[in-house]
Amino acid sequence: MFTGIVEAIGTVKEFIETDTSDVGGYGSSIVITDCPLILEDAHLGDSIAVNGTCVTITDFNSTDFKVGVAPETLRRTNLGALRPGHKVNLERAVAGHVRFGGHFVQGHIDTTATILSITPDGNAKTFWFQPLDSSVLRFIVEKGFIAVDGASLTVIDVDETTRKAFSVMLISYTQEKIVTSKKQVGDTVNIEVDLMGKLLEKQVTLQIENQLKGQLNSTLGGLVEKIVDSRLRQVK
């Protein structure tokens, strides 16, 4: 579990494509350096978010660390496009004594998104992102949470019809702390939507199905039933 508060920006030192076909698959490893803060208390097997993607430390020394990247992770994220010299957002798994300043971030990327535009607004910048999988837009709401390359940001606007995109604004302080501000139009970012939206959708779907079967139960089910009934009356 992570907070979406990026702790450090690291540099990719090496991207290693590994052929493990003899044991049934393919994988890769990434070596990351320029991150002394991350290495202060690193341990083998630790979870760490690299551009918002939860991966495992498989080796480390005093100057850099290595993480393993599974084929599914390469398909779902922008990690496969990383090359030596690229910068990445880093965050260690949350500890019990840490103030929770962002939002609950799992490190499980839902999709990537392309930067459509970058517009200065005073000393801030507004970014519009178009998700590769546009279905995630139903979980993205104005003023809601979104994790972009692992950084917890606030959604400014959502356009589900024309652009099929959403926007966030980066203040000047945030621009200095995350890699997203250095990216250009056409570049990709990792997107993780707020988990609560996905959980709520599942509960609503289950309660609708149970309602149709006449099997509605539980306190949460009753609450969801009232919300659904109210919403259905509004749209009739």
Short mmCIF file of C-alpha atoms in Angstrom, two decimals:
data_model
loop_
_atom_site.label_atom_id
_atom_site.label_comp_id
_atom_site.label_asym_id
_atom_site.label_seq_id
_atom_site.Cartn_x
_atom_site.Cartn_y
_atom_site.Cartn_z
CA MET A 1 0.00 0.00 0.00
CA PHE A 2 1.21 3.50 -0.89
CA THR A 3 0.09 7.09 -0.33
CA GLY A 4 0.79 8.65 -3.72
CA ILE A 5 3.27 11.06 -2.15
CA VAL A 6 6.40 10.58 -4.24
CA GLU A 7 9.49 10.30 -2.04
CA ALA A 8 12.24 10.52 -4.64
CA ILE A 9 12.99 10.67 -8.35
CA GLY A 10 15.36 7.93 -9.44
CA THR A 11 17.27 7.31 -12.65
CA VAL A 12 17.07 4.10 -14.68
CA LYS A 13 20.58 2.67 -14.82
CA GLU A 14 19.83 -0.51 -16.73
CA PHE A 15 16.87 -2.31 -18.32
CA ILE A 16 17.48 -6.04 -18.51
CA GLU A 17 15.28 -8.23 -20.69
CA THR A 18 15.35 -11.73 -19.30
CA ASP A 19 14.49 -14.87 -21.23
CA THR A 20 13.13 -17.39 -18.75
CA SER A 21 11.34 -19.53 -21.32
CA ASP A 22 12.95 -22.61 -19.83
CA VAL A 23 10.79 -22.11 -16.74
CA GLY A 24 7.65 -21.06 -18.56
CA GLY A 25 7.77 -17.31 -19.22
CA TYR A 26 9.58 -14.07 -19.88
CA GLY A 27 10.38 -11.22 -17.54
CA SER A 28 12.58 -8.17 -17.15
CA SER A 29 14.52 -6.36 -14.48
CA ILE A 30 15.17 -2.66 -13.97
CA VAL A 31 18.14 -1.23 -12.08
CA ILE A 32 17.49 2.21 -10.57
CA THR A 33 20.04 4.60 -9.08
CA ASP A 34 20.32 8.21 -7.76
CA CYS A 35 17.95 7.43 -4.87
CA PRO A 36 19.83 7.41 -1.53
CA LEU A 37 16.62 7.99 0.46
CA ILE A 38 15.09 4.78 -0.89
CA LEU A 39 18.22 2.79 -0.06
CA GLU A 40 18.36 3.94 3.58
CA ASP A 41 16.25 1.04 4.80
CA ALA A 42 15.95 -1.21 1.73
CA HIS A 43 15.49 -4.94 2.21
CA LEU A 44 15.23 -7.81 -0.23
CA GLY A 45 11.58 -8.49 -0.99
CA ASP A 46 10.42 -4.95 -0.16
CA SER A 47 7.60 -3.52 -2.21
CA ILE A 48 8.31 -0.23 -3.94
CA ALA A 49 6.28 1.88 -6.35
CA VAL A 50 8.12 2.72 -9.58
CA ASN A 51 6.04 5.20 -11.57
CA GLY A 52 3.14 4.01 -9.44
CA THR A 53 3.70 0.32 -10.19
CA CYS A 54 4.19 -1.96 -7.20
CA VAL A 55 7.28 -4.09 -7.83
CA THR A 56 9.66 -6.08 -5.62
CA ILE A 57 13.26 -5.30 -4.75
CA THR A 58 15.29 -8.35 -5.84
CA ASP A 59 18.78 -6.95 -5.25
CA PHE A 60 20.41 -3.76 -3.97
CA ASN A 61 23.69 -2.22 -2.89
CA SER A 62 24.82 1.15 -1.59
CA THR A 63 24.09 3.01 -4.86
CA ASP A 64 21.21 1.30 -6.66
CA PHE A 65 18.53 -1.38 -6.50
CA LYS A 66 16.98 -3.89 -8.89
CA VAL A 67 13.32 -4.82 -9.31
CA GLY A 68 11.70 -7.64 -11.24
CA VAL A 69 8.99 -6.82 -13.78
CA ALA A 70 6.49 -9.50 -14.83
CA PRO A 71 5.10 -9.78 -18.40
CA GLU A 72 1.64 -8.63 -17.25
CA THR A 73 3.22 -5.54 -15.69
CA LEU A 74 5.02 -4.74 -18.96
CA ARG A 75 1.72 -5.05 -20.84
CA ARG A 76 -0.28 -2.91 -18.44
CA THR A 77 2.21 -0.13 -17.60
CA ASN A 78 4.79 2.19 -19.15
CA LEU A 79 7.71 0.41 -17.45
CA GLY A 80 8.55 -1.50 -20.62
CA ALA A 81 9.41 1.78 -22.34
CA LEU A 82 12.00 2.76 -19.73
CA ARG A 83 15.60 3.02 -20.85
CA PRO A 84 18.86 4.10 -19.15
CA GLY A 85 18.70 7.76 -18.18
CA HIS A 86 14.93 7.91 -17.83
CA LYS A 87 13.61 9.37 -14.57
CA VAL A 88 11.04 7.56 -12.43
CA ASN A 89 8.86 8.38 -9.44
CA LEU A 90 9.69 6.29 -6.36
CA GLU A 91 7.76 5.62 -3.16
CA ARG A 92 8.40 3.00 -0.51
CA ALA A 93 5.46 1.05 0.93
CA VAL A 94 3.72 3.06 3.62
CA ALA A 95 4.88 2.56 7.23
CA GLY A 96 2.62 2.76 10.25
CA HIS A 97 4.23 5.94 11.60
CA VAL A 98 3.87 7.92 8.34
CA ARG A 99 1.28 10.70 8.02
CA PHE A 100 -1.12 9.68 5.25
CA GLY A 101 -1.04 12.77 3.04
CA GLY A 102 -2.30 11.40 -0.28
CA HIS A 103 -4.84 8.61 -0.80
CA PHE A 104 -4.88 4.81 -0.75
CA VAL A 105 -2.77 3.70 -3.73
CA GLN A 106 -2.34 -0.02 -4.37
CA GLY A 107 0.32 0.18 -7.03
CA HIS A 108 -1.88 -1.85 -9.37
CA ILE A 109 -2.04 0.08 -12.64
CA ASP A 110 -5.40 0.11 -14.42
CA THR A 111 -4.21 1.49 -17.73
CA THR A 112 -1.79 3.93 -19.32
CA ALA A 113 -2.79 7.33 -20.68
CA THR A 114 -1.42 9.68 -23.31
CA ILE A 115 -0.76 13.34 -22.55
CA LEU A 116 -3.08 15.32 -24.84
CA SER A 117 -2.12 18.83 -23.80
CA ILE A 118 -0.13 20.86 -21.28
CA THR A 119 -1.37 24.38 -20.55
CA PRO A 120 0.42 26.86 -18.24
CA ASP A 121 -1.85 28.62 -15.74
CA GLY A 122 0.23 31.10 -13.78
CA ASN A 123 3.00 29.01 -12.22
CA ALA A 124 0.84 25.88 -12.44
CA LYS A 125 0.26 23.54 -15.38
CA THR A 126 -2.92 21.79 -16.50
CA PHE A 127 -2.44 18.34 -18.04
CA TRP A 128 -5.10 16.51 -20.05
CA PHE A 129 -4.72 12.72 -20.17
CA GLN A 130 -6.50 10.30 -22.49
CA PRO A 131 -6.62 6.75 -21.03
CA LEU A 132 -5.84 3.86 -23.37
CA ASP A 133 -8.78 2.05 -21.78
CA SER A 134 -11.51 4.68 -21.80
CA SER A 135 -13.77 2.53 -19.60
CA VAL A 136 -11.81 3.71 -16.52
CA LEU A 137 -13.31 7.17 -16.99
CA ARG A 138 -16.44 6.00 -15.17
CA PHE A 139 -14.33 5.79 -12.02
CA ILE A 140 -12.78 9.26 -12.45
CA VAL A 141 -14.79 12.14 -10.99
CA GLU A 142 -14.24 15.86 -10.65
CA LYS A 143 -12.35 16.66 -7.42
CA GLY A 144 -11.70 12.95 -6.89
CA PHE A 145 -8.37 11.18 -6.39
CA ILE A 146 -6.24 9.82 -9.23
CA ALA A 147 -2.74 8.35 -9.22
CA VAL A 148 -0.66 9.46 -12.23
CA ASP A 149 2.71 7.68 -12.42
CA GLY A 150 2.15 6.99 -8.73
CA ALA A 151 1.55 10.62 -7.70
CA SER A 152 -1.68 11.35 -5.85
CA LEU A 153 -3.41 14.18 -7.72
CA THR A 154 -6.83 15.83 -7.77
CA VAL A 155 -9.01 15.57 -10.86
CA ILE A 156 -9.99 18.98 -12.27
CA ASP A 157 -12.33 17.97 -15.10
CA VAL A 158 -13.56 14.86 -16.91
CA ASP A 159 -14.70 14.74 -20.56
CA GLU A 160 -16.27 11.34 -21.23
CA THR A 161 -17.78 12.24 -24.61
CA THR A 162 -15.50 14.31 -26.85
CA ARG A 163 -11.93 13.95 -25.64
CA LYS A 164 -12.54 10.85 -23.51
CA ALA A 165 -9.99 12.34 -21.16
CA PHE A 166 -9.49 13.96 -17.77
CA SER A 167 -7.35 16.81 -16.45
CA VAL A 168 -5.25 17.59 -13.39
CA MET A 169 -3.33 20.68 -12.33
CA LEU A 170 0.24 20.59 -11.03
CA ILE A 171 1.28 23.42 -8.73
CA SER A 172 4.89 24.60 -8.95
CA TYR A 173 5.96 22.59 -5.88
CA THR A 174 4.58 19.34 -7.30
CA GLN A 175 6.26 20.03 -10.65
CA GLU A 176 9.62 19.84 -8.90
CA LYS A 177 8.82 16.59 -7.10
CA ILE A 178 7.46 14.27 -9.82
CA VAL A 179 8.53 13.16 -13.30
CA THR A 180 5.19 13.95 -14.95
CA SER A 181 5.92 17.65 -15.17
CA LYS A 182 8.94 16.95 -17.38
CA LYS A 183 6.96 14.88 -19.88
CA GLN A 184 5.70 16.14 -23.22
CA VAL A 185 2.50 15.87 -25.24
CA GLY A 186 2.30 12.34 -26.62
CA ASP A 187 4.18 10.75 -23.71
CA THR A 188 2.47 8.07 -21.61
CA VAL A 189 1.76 7.85 -17.89
CA ASN A 190 0.50 5.09 -15.62
CA ILE A 191 -3.02 5.50 -14.26
CA GLU A 192 -4.55 3.98 -11.15
CA VAL A 193 -8.11 5.04 -10.39
CA ASP A 194 -9.48 5.36 -6.87
CA LEU A 195 -10.15 1.88 -5.46
CA MET A 196 -13.33 3.04 -3.73
CA GLY A 197 -15.02 3.68 -7.07
CA LYS A 198 -14.34 0.14 -8.24
CA LEU A 199 -15.54 -1.34 -4.97
CA LEU A 200 -18.72 0.73 -5.06
CA GLU A 201 -19.46 -0.30 -8.64
CA LYS A 202 -19.08 -3.96 -7.71
CA GLN A 203 -21.39 -3.58 -4.72
CA VAL A 204 -24.02 -1.74 -6.75
CA THR A 205 -23.84 -4.37 -9.50
CA LEU A 206 -24.18 -7.20 -6.98
CA GLN A 207 -27.11 -5.53 -5.23
CA ILE A 208 -28.92 -4.91 -8.52
CA GLU A 209 -28.44 -8.56 -9.44
CA ASN A 210 -29.65 -9.66 -6.00
CA GLN A 211 -32.60 -7.29 -6.21
CA LEU A 212 -33.63 -8.86 -9.49
CA LYS A 213 -33.38 -12.26 -7.79
CA GLY A 214 -35.18 -11.07 -4.68
CA GLN A 215 -32.15 -11.82 -2.53
CA LEU A 216 -31.15 -8.41 -1.20
CA ASN A 217 -29.57 -8.56 2.26
CA SER A 218 -27.05 -6.94 4.63
CA THR A 219 -26.88 -3.37 5.94
CA LEU A 220 -24.65 -2.29 3.04
CA GLY A 221 -27.03 -3.93 0.62
CA GLY A 222 -29.95 -1.98 2.05
CA LEU A 223 -28.02 1.28 1.75
CA VAL A 224 -27.03 0.54 -1.83
CA GLU A 225 -30.63 -0.39 -2.64
CA LYS A 226 -31.83 3.01 -1.44
CA ILE A 227 -29.17 4.78 -3.51
CA VAL A 228 -30.02 2.76 -6.61
CA ASP A 229 -33.77 3.25 -6.20
CA SER A 230 -33.28 6.99 -5.72
CA ARG A 231 -31.11 7.23 -8.80
CA LEU A 232 -33.52 5.21 -10.91
CA ARG A 233 -36.37 7.55 -9.92
CA GLN A 234 -34.30 10.55 -10.99
CA VAL A 235 -33.62 9.19 -14.47
CA LYS A 236 -37.16 7.98 -15.19
#
